Coordinates of C-alpha atoms in Angstrom, one line a residue:
M1 CA -15.1 -13.5 11.5
T2 CA -17.8 -10.9 12.3
N3 CA -21.3 -11.8 13.6
T4 CA -23.4 -9.5 11.5
N5 CA -26.4 -9.9 13.9
E6 CA -24.5 -7.9 16.5
T7 CA -24.6 -4.1 16.5
I8 CA -21.0 -2.8 16.9
F9 CA -19.5 0.5 17.9
A10 CA -16.0 2.1 18.0
L11 CA -14.2 5.3 18.3
S12 CA -13.1 6.3 14.7
T13 CA -10.8 9.1 15.7
V14 CA -7.6 9.0 17.8
F15 CA -8.2 8.8 21.5
G16 CA -6.9 12.0 23.1
K17 CA -7.6 15.7 23.2
S18 CA -9.0 17.2 20.0
G19 CA -11.7 19.5 18.8
V20 CA -14.0 16.7 17.7
A21 CA -14.2 12.9 18.3
V22 CA -16.2 10.6 16.1
V23 CA -17.9 7.5 17.4
R24 CA -19.5 5.1 14.9
I25 CA -22.3 2.6 15.5
S26 CA -23.3 0.0 12.8
G27 CA -26.0 -2.7 12.8
N28 CA -29.7 -3.6 12.8
Y29 CA -30.2 -2.0 16.2
A30 CA -28.1 1.1 15.8
L31 CA -31.1 3.4 16.4
K32 CA -31.3 2.0 20.0
A33 CA -28.6 4.5 20.8
L34 CA -31.2 7.3 20.4
N35 CA -33.2 6.0 23.3
H36 CA -30.2 5.1 25.4
F37 CA -28.9 8.7 25.3
H38 CA -32.4 10.1 25.8
I39 CA -32.4 11.9 22.4
K40 CA -35.9 13.3 21.8
K41 CA -35.3 15.3 18.6
E42 CA -36.4 13.9 15.3
I43 CA -33.3 12.6 13.5
K44 CA -33.6 12.9 9.7
P45 CA -31.5 10.6 7.6
R46 CA -28.2 12.1 6.4
F47 CA -28.9 15.4 8.2
A48 CA -26.6 16.7 10.9
T49 CA -28.6 17.3 14.1
L50 CA -27.4 19.0 17.3
V51 CA -28.4 17.0 20.3
D52 CA -27.8 16.6 24.0
L53 CA -26.5 13.2 25.2
Y54 CA -27.5 11.9 28.6
D55 CA -26.4 8.8 30.6
D56 CA -28.5 6.3 32.4
S57 CA -29.1 8.6 35.3
S58 CA -30.2 11.4 33.0
E59 CA -27.1 13.4 33.7
L60 CA -25.8 15.4 30.7
I61 CA -22.7 13.9 29.1
D62 CA -22.1 16.3 26.2
N63 CA -23.9 18.0 23.3
G64 CA -22.8 17.1 19.8
I65 CA -23.8 16.2 16.3
I66 CA -25.6 13.0 15.3
I67 CA -26.0 11.7 11.8
Y68 CA -28.1 8.7 10.8
F69 CA -27.3 6.7 7.6
P70 CA -30.1 4.2 6.9
A71 CA -29.2 0.8 5.3
P72 CA -28.2 0.1 2.6
N73 CA -26.9 3.6 1.9
S74 CA -24.1 3.7 4.4
F75 CA -20.5 2.8 4.5
T76 CA -21.2 -0.7 5.9
G77 CA -24.5 -1.2 4.1
E78 CA -26.2 -1.4 7.6
D79 CA -27.9 1.2 9.7
V80 CA -25.1 3.6 10.9
I81 CA -25.2 6.2 13.5
E82 CA -22.3 8.7 13.7
L83 CA -21.8 10.7 16.9
Q84 CA -19.5 13.8 16.7
V85 CA -18.7 15.0 20.2
H86 CA -16.1 17.1 21.9
G87 CA -12.7 15.5 21.8
S88 CA -12.3 15.2 25.6
K89 CA -10.8 12.0 27.0
A90 CA -13.5 12.0 29.7
V91 CA -16.4 12.5 27.3
I92 CA -15.1 9.8 25.0
K93 CA -14.7 7.3 27.8
I94 CA -18.2 7.9 29.2
I95 CA -19.8 7.5 25.7
L96 CA -17.9 4.3 25.0
E97 CA -18.9 2.9 28.4
E98 CA -22.6 3.8 27.8
L99 CA -22.5 2.1 24.4
S100 CA -20.9 -1.0 25.8
K101 CA -24.1 -1.5 27.8
I102 CA -26.2 -2.1 24.7
F103 CA -23.7 -2.9 21.8
V104 CA -20.5 -4.8 21.1
M105 CA -17.1 -3.2 20.7
A106 CA -16.0 -3.5 17.1
R107 CA -12.9 -5.6 16.3
P108 CA -10.1 -4.1 14.1
G109 CA -11.4 -3.6 10.6
E110 CA -14.9 -4.8 11.4
F111 CA -16.7 -1.8 9.9
S112 CA -14.8 -2.3 6.6
L113 CA -15.3 -6.1 6.8
R114 CA -19.1 -5.6 7.0
A115 CA -18.9 -3.2 4.0
F116 CA -17.1 -5.9 2.1
L117 CA -19.6 -8.6 3.1
N118 CA -22.5 -6.4 2.2
G119 CA -21.1 -5.8 -1.3
K120 CA -20.3 -2.1 -0.8
F121 CA -16.7 -2.7 -1.8
D122 CA -14.6 -5.5 -3.2
L123 CA -11.4 -6.6 -1.5
T124 CA -9.0 -4.4 -3.6
Q125 CA -11.1 -1.3 -2.7
I126 CA -11.0 -2.2 1.0
E127 CA -7.2 -2.6 0.8
G128 CA -7.1 0.8 -1.0
I129 CA -8.9 2.4 2.0
A130 CA -6.3 0.9 4.3
D131 CA -3.5 2.2 2.0
L132 CA -5.1 5.7 2.0
I133 CA -5.2 5.8 5.8
D134 CA -1.5 4.8 5.9
A135 CA -0.5 7.1 3.0
E136 CA 2.3 9.6 4.0
T137 CA 3.0 11.1 0.6
K138 CA 1.0 12.6 -2.3
M139 CA 1.8 9.8 -4.7
Q140 CA 0.9 7.1 -2.2
A141 CA -2.5 8.8 -1.6
K142 CA -3.1 9.1 -5.4
Q143 CA -2.4 5.4 -5.9
A144 CA -4.7 4.4 -3.0
I145 CA -7.6 6.6 -4.3
K146 CA -7.3 5.0 -7.7
Q147 CA -7.6 1.6 -6.1
I148 CA -10.6 2.7 -4.0
S149 CA -12.3 3.9 -7.2
G150 CA -12.4 0.2 -8.3
E151 CA -10.1 0.3 -11.3
L152 CA -8.2 -2.8 -10.2
E153 CA -11.4 -4.7 -9.4
R154 CA -12.8 -3.8 -12.9
L155 CA -9.7 -5.1 -14.6
Y156 CA -9.6 -8.4 -12.7
S157 CA -13.4 -8.9 -12.9
N158 CA -13.2 -8.5 -16.7
W159 CA -10.5 -11.1 -17.0
R160 CA -12.3 -13.4 -14.7
Q161 CA -15.5 -13.1 -16.6
R162 CA -13.8 -13.8 -19.8
L163 CA -12.4 -17.0 -18.3
I164 CA -15.8 -18.1 -17.0
T165 CA -17.3 -17.5 -20.5
I166 CA -14.6 -19.7 -22.1
Q167 CA -15.0 -22.3 -19.4
S168 CA -18.7 -22.4 -20.0
K169 CA -18.1 -23.2 -23.6
I170 CA -15.6 -25.9 -22.8
E171 CA -18.0 -27.5 -20.3
A172 CA -20.8 -27.4 -22.8
Y173 CA -18.6 -29.4 -25.1
I174 CA -18.1 -32.0 -22.3
D175 CA -21.9 -32.3 -22.0
F176 CA -22.8 -32.0 -25.7
P177 CA -19.8 -32.9 -27.8
E178 CA -21.9 -33.5 -30.9
D179 CA -23.5 -30.0 -30.9
I180 CA -21.1 -27.5 -29.4
L181 CA -17.6 -26.6 -30.7
A182 CA -17.7 -29.3 -33.3
E183 CA -15.7 -27.1 -35.7
K184 CA -12.0 -26.6 -35.3
S185 CA -12.3 -22.9 -35.9
E186 CA -14.3 -22.6 -32.7
L187 CA -11.6 -24.3 -30.7
E188 CA -9.0 -22.0 -32.3
K189 CA -11.0 -18.9 -31.2
I190 CA -10.9 -20.2 -27.6
N191 CA -7.2 -20.8 -27.8
N192 CA -6.6 -17.3 -29.2
E193 CA -8.7 -15.8 -26.4
V194 CA -6.7 -17.6 -23.7
Q195 CA -3.4 -16.6 -25.3
S196 CA -4.6 -13.0 -25.3
L197 CA -5.3 -13.2 -21.6
V198 CA -1.9 -14.7 -21.0
Q199 CA -0.2 -11.7 -22.8
L200 CA -2.3 -9.2 -20.8
I201 CA -1.5 -10.8 -17.5
Q202 CA 2.2 -11.1 -18.4
E203 CA 2.3 -7.3 -19.2
H204 CA 0.5 -6.6 -16.0
L205 CA 3.1 -8.5 -13.9
N206 CA 6.0 -7.0 -15.8
D207 CA 5.7 -3.7 -14.1
N208 CA 9.0 -3.4 -12.2
R209 CA 6.9 -3.8 -9.0
R210 CA 6.2 0.0 -9.1
G211 CA 2.9 -0.3 -7.3
E212 CA 4.3 -2.2 -4.3
R213 CA 7.4 0.1 -4.2
L214 CA 5.2 3.1 -4.1
R215 CA 3.1 1.7 -1.3
E216 CA 6.1 0.6 0.8
G217 CA 8.7 3.2 -0.1
L218 CA 11.8 3.3 -2.2
H219 CA 14.9 2.2 -0.3
I220 CA 17.9 4.5 -0.8
V221 CA 21.2 3.8 1.0
I222 CA 24.0 6.4 1.5
T223 CA 27.3 4.5 1.3
G224 CA 31.0 5.2 1.3
E225 CA 34.2 5.2 3.3
P226 CA 34.4 6.5 6.9
N227 CA 34.4 10.3 7.3
V228 CA 33.1 11.2 3.8
G229 CA 30.0 13.0 5.1
K230 CA 27.4 10.2 5.0
S231 CA 25.7 11.2 8.3
T232 CA 25.8 14.9 7.5
L233 CA 24.0 14.2 4.2
F234 CA 21.6 11.8 5.9
N235 CA 20.6 14.4 8.4
F236 CA 20.2 17.1 5.7
L237 CA 17.9 14.9 3.6
A238 CA 15.9 13.8 6.7
K239 CA 15.6 17.5 7.8
R240 CA 16.5 16.6 11.4
D241 CA 19.5 15.4 13.4
I242 CA 19.2 11.6 13.6
A243 CA 22.8 10.5 13.0
I244 CA 25.6 11.6 15.2
V245 CA 28.1 13.6 13.2
S246 CA 31.8 13.7 14.4
E247 CA 35.3 13.9 13.0
Y248 CA 36.1 10.4 14.3
A249 CA 35.9 7.5 11.9
G250 CA 33.5 4.7 12.8
T251 CA 31.0 6.9 14.6
T252 CA 28.1 5.3 12.7
R253 CA 28.1 1.6 13.4
D254 CA 24.6 0.5 12.7
V255 CA 22.1 1.2 9.9
L256 CA 19.9 4.3 10.7
E257 CA 16.7 4.9 8.8
A258 CA 14.5 7.9 8.1
H259 CA 11.2 8.0 6.1
I260 CA 11.2 11.1 3.9
D261 CA 9.1 12.6 1.2
I262 CA 10.9 13.7 -2.0
G263 CA 8.6 15.1 -4.7
G264 CA 5.6 13.2 -3.3
Y265 CA 7.5 9.9 -3.4
P266 CA 8.0 7.9 -0.2
I267 CA 11.7 7.3 0.4
I268 CA 13.2 5.0 3.1
L269 CA 16.7 6.6 3.5
S270 CA 19.5 4.6 5.3
D271 CA 22.8 5.8 6.7
T272 CA 25.4 3.1 7.0
A273 CA 28.8 2.5 8.6
G274 CA 31.8 3.5 6.6
I275 CA 33.2 0.8 4.4
C276 CA 36.7 -0.1 5.4
E277 CA 38.9 -2.8 6.9
S278 CA 38.4 -3.2 10.6
S279 CA 39.6 -5.5 13.4
D280 CA 36.9 -4.1 15.8
P281 CA 34.1 -6.8 15.9
I282 CA 31.3 -4.3 16.4
E283 CA 32.5 -2.0 13.6
S284 CA 33.0 -5.1 11.4
E285 CA 29.4 -6.1 12.0
G286 CA 28.2 -2.6 11.1
I287 CA 30.2 -2.7 7.9
S288 CA 28.7 -6.1 7.1
R289 CA 25.2 -4.7 7.6
A290 CA 26.1 -1.7 5.5
K291 CA 27.2 -3.9 2.6
K292 CA 24.0 -6.0 2.8
R293 CA 21.7 -3.0 2.9
S294 CA 23.6 -1.4 0.0
F295 CA 23.2 -4.6 -2.0
E296 CA 19.4 -4.8 -1.3
A297 CA 18.7 -1.1 -1.9
D298 CA 16.7 0.2 -4.8
L299 CA 19.1 3.2 -5.2
R300 CA 22.5 4.1 -3.7
I301 CA 24.2 7.4 -3.1
E302 CA 27.9 6.7 -3.3
L303 CA 29.9 9.3 -1.5
F304 CA 33.5 10.4 -1.9
T305 CA 35.1 13.6 -0.6
F306 CA 36.0 16.4 -3.1
E307 CA 39.6 15.9 -2.1
Q308 CA 39.5 12.2 -3.1
R309 CA 38.4 13.0 -6.7
Y310 CA 41.9 12.2 -8.2
N311 CA 42.2 8.9 -6.3
I312 CA 38.8 7.4 -7.0
N313 CA 38.9 3.9 -8.3
C314 CA 35.4 3.5 -9.7
N315 CA 35.3 2.3 -13.3
V316 CA 31.8 0.7 -13.4
V317 CA 28.7 2.9 -13.9
N318 CA 25.6 1.6 -12.1
N319 CA 22.3 3.2 -13.2
D320 CA 21.0 2.7 -9.7
T321 CA 23.8 4.7 -8.1
I322 CA 24.2 8.5 -7.7
Y323 CA 27.8 9.4 -7.5
V324 CA 28.5 12.4 -5.2
L325 CA 31.6 14.4 -4.2
S326 CA 31.0 15.7 -0.7
K327 CA 32.6 18.6 1.3
A328 CA 33.0 20.5 -2.0
D329 CA 33.0 23.9 -0.1
D330 CA 35.5 25.5 -2.6
V331 CA 33.6 24.9 -5.8
S332 CA 31.7 27.8 -7.4
N333 CA 28.9 25.8 -9.0
D334 CA 27.2 22.4 -9.0
H335 CA 28.3 21.3 -12.5
N336 CA 29.1 17.6 -12.7
I337 CA 32.8 16.6 -12.6
K338 CA 34.0 13.7 -14.7
V339 CA 36.0 11.0 -12.9
N340 CA 37.1 8.0 -15.0
G341 CA 34.2 8.8 -17.4
I342 CA 31.6 8.9 -14.6
D343 CA 29.6 12.0 -13.7
F344 CA 30.0 13.0 -10.0
L345 CA 27.9 15.7 -8.4
P346 CA 29.9 18.1 -6.1
I347 CA 27.9 19.1 -3.0
S348 CA 28.5 21.2 0.1
I349 CA 26.0 20.9 2.9
L350 CA 27.7 23.8 4.6
K351 CA 27.3 26.2 1.7
G352 CA 24.3 24.7 0.1
I353 CA 26.1 23.9 -3.1
G354 CA 24.6 21.1 -5.2
T355 CA 22.0 20.1 -2.7
N356 CA 18.9 21.1 -4.7
K357 CA 20.4 19.3 -7.7
L358 CA 20.9 16.2 -5.7
I359 CA 17.3 16.3 -4.5
S360 CA 16.1 16.7 -8.1
L361 CA 18.3 13.8 -9.2
I362 CA 16.8 11.6 -6.4
K363 CA 13.3 12.6 -7.6
K364 CA 14.2 11.7 -11.2
K365 CA 15.6 8.3 -10.2
A366 CA 12.4 7.7 -8.1
E367 CA 10.2 8.6 -11.0
E368 CA 12.1 6.1 -13.1
K369 CA 11.6 3.4 -10.5
F370 CA 8.0 4.1 -9.8
G371 CA 7.1 5.0 -13.3
R372 CA 5.3 8.1 -14.2
D373 CA 1.6 8.4 -13.3
R374 CA -0.4 6.1 -15.7
D375 CA -4.0 5.3 -16.3
T376 CA -3.4 1.5 -16.1
P377 CA -4.1 -0.2 -12.7
V378 CA -1.0 -1.5 -10.9
I379 CA -0.4 -4.3 -8.5
T380 CA 0.0 -2.9 -5.0
R381 CA 0.5 -6.0 -2.8
Q382 CA 2.6 -9.1 -2.9
S383 CA -0.5 -11.2 -2.4
H384 CA -2.0 -9.8 -5.6
R385 CA 1.2 -10.6 -7.5
S386 CA 1.2 -14.2 -6.1
H387 CA -2.4 -14.8 -7.2
M388 CA -1.8 -13.3 -10.6
Q389 CA 1.4 -15.4 -11.1
K390 CA -0.6 -18.6 -10.2
A391 CA -3.4 -17.6 -12.6
L392 CA -0.8 -17.1 -15.3
E393 CA 0.8 -20.5 -14.6
H394 CA -2.6 -22.2 -15.0
L395 CA -3.3 -20.4 -18.3
Q396 CA 0.2 -21.2 -19.6
R397 CA -0.6 -24.9 -19.0
F398 CA -3.7 -24.5 -21.1
N399 CA -3.4 -26.6 -24.3
I400 CA -6.3 -27.2 -26.6
D401 CA -4.9 -30.6 -27.4
N402 CA -5.2 -31.7 -23.7
P403 CA -8.1 -33.8 -22.5
I404 CA -11.2 -31.5 -22.2
E405 CA -11.5 -32.1 -18.5
L406 CA -7.9 -30.8 -17.9
I407 CA -8.6 -27.7 -20.1
S408 CA -11.7 -26.9 -18.0
E409 CA -9.7 -27.3 -14.7
D410 CA -6.9 -25.0 -15.8
L411 CA -9.5 -22.3 -16.6
R412 CA -11.3 -22.8 -13.3
L413 CA -8.2 -22.5 -11.3
A414 CA -7.1 -19.4 -13.1
A415 CA -10.5 -17.8 -12.5
F416 CA -10.3 -18.8 -8.8
E417 CA -6.9 -17.0 -8.4
L418 CA -8.3 -13.8 -10.0
G419 CA -11.4 -14.1 -7.8
A420 CA -9.1 -14.4 -4.7
V421 CA -7.7 -10.9 -5.4
I422 CA -11.1 -9.2 -5.5
G423 CA -12.6 -11.3 -2.7
I424 CA -14.8 -13.8 -4.6
I425 CA -13.7 -16.6 -2.3
N426 CA -15.0 -18.5 0.7
V427 CA -11.8 -18.8 2.7
E428 CA -12.3 -17.0 6.0
E429 CA -8.6 -17.1 6.9
I430 CA -7.7 -14.9 4.0
L431 CA -10.3 -12.3 4.8
S432 CA -9.3 -12.3 8.5
S433 CA -5.7 -11.6 7.6
V434 CA -6.7 -8.6 5.6
F435 CA -9.1 -6.9 8.0
S436 CA -7.2 -7.6 11.2
N437 CA -4.6 -5.0 10.1
F438 CA -7.2 -2.1 10.2
C439 CA -7.6 0.3 13.1
V440 CA -10.6 -0.5 15.4
G441 CA -12.9 2.3 14.2
K442 CA -12.5 1.4 10.5

């Protein structure tokens, strides 16, 4: 855990050539940097000031911008100095070496950890910041921004406060049974309140894991027999040549992956070995992996060639599968073709037939999986789900006919699980596991 008595520093931008590099300093003694770099100008809080930076021997290092954010009105809640200098590897290296003489290099996530410890953000907001940094698509960024705004924290804090209020009434009954809750109607009100929370948490958990899926990406697998055009379609959707395409069966032997963006949704696309009987042990292993990946996928694109359309033995419709007829170079349009009552989309990568319709279909399927943008907060991490499920279990054990001490304990444990999500806990290991995944300058 962080030692908040230390003043920390770190490079907050990527180390390398760039127009501007940003170095952050946070702590009680952040202003010592002004003397160390021989800065004589008056530095007004929250104003950008152009300054010259000098080393110990009064040799000019660089000129740049300095901004001072006094505590508590800063990201970390401490005094923060931000240096914006030229993005030269040499300049960055010299400035970091100079700062190491008077301050301590920040550990990964330490700036955000201090912001959390100083009450600037709750744990879900901090996790939202990490998600926003990692976001690769528009929808991922929107979800992260909602979480940073505190909507998840407000929901869980409200539920937790309701539990604490109920628990306080129950514990008052333990201490003053003759005065408090003597009437049955009062106990009935408490029971109704708990059951209301049970219903709300159940609805919150019954979300098809859309928040976690959006954060991690939707898994789509292209599957089919050898030589039906899986790798060609994979390269087309990935917009680059990743898979080797050849006329020989069995070219693809392992699972290939590409992270793509379709309509703002993150997609993890997999190309797999052709499904067939094989005596080749390596090819057999590839087929086994293909079947496993297909089984685990959120969506599948099942490929057959246009020539195979009269010999397709596929009688079961799966809503998580898009059925495609590839190599349909001779069709004049992308109208669906019925095979055994199943809609197949004809496509030709060569002539561009049906490809836009396929992308639209993938987007539609993704929207169904993720759920359209809603105002209600969503669970974005498995750890959140685990705590919420435990809270629900404690509340489901709640029974007004149980001994009063057991009732109080069930409420306390449920409130603890809700508090664990937003960071109202004292377990250092949990906090460390969250912040250790941040980059150093954050």
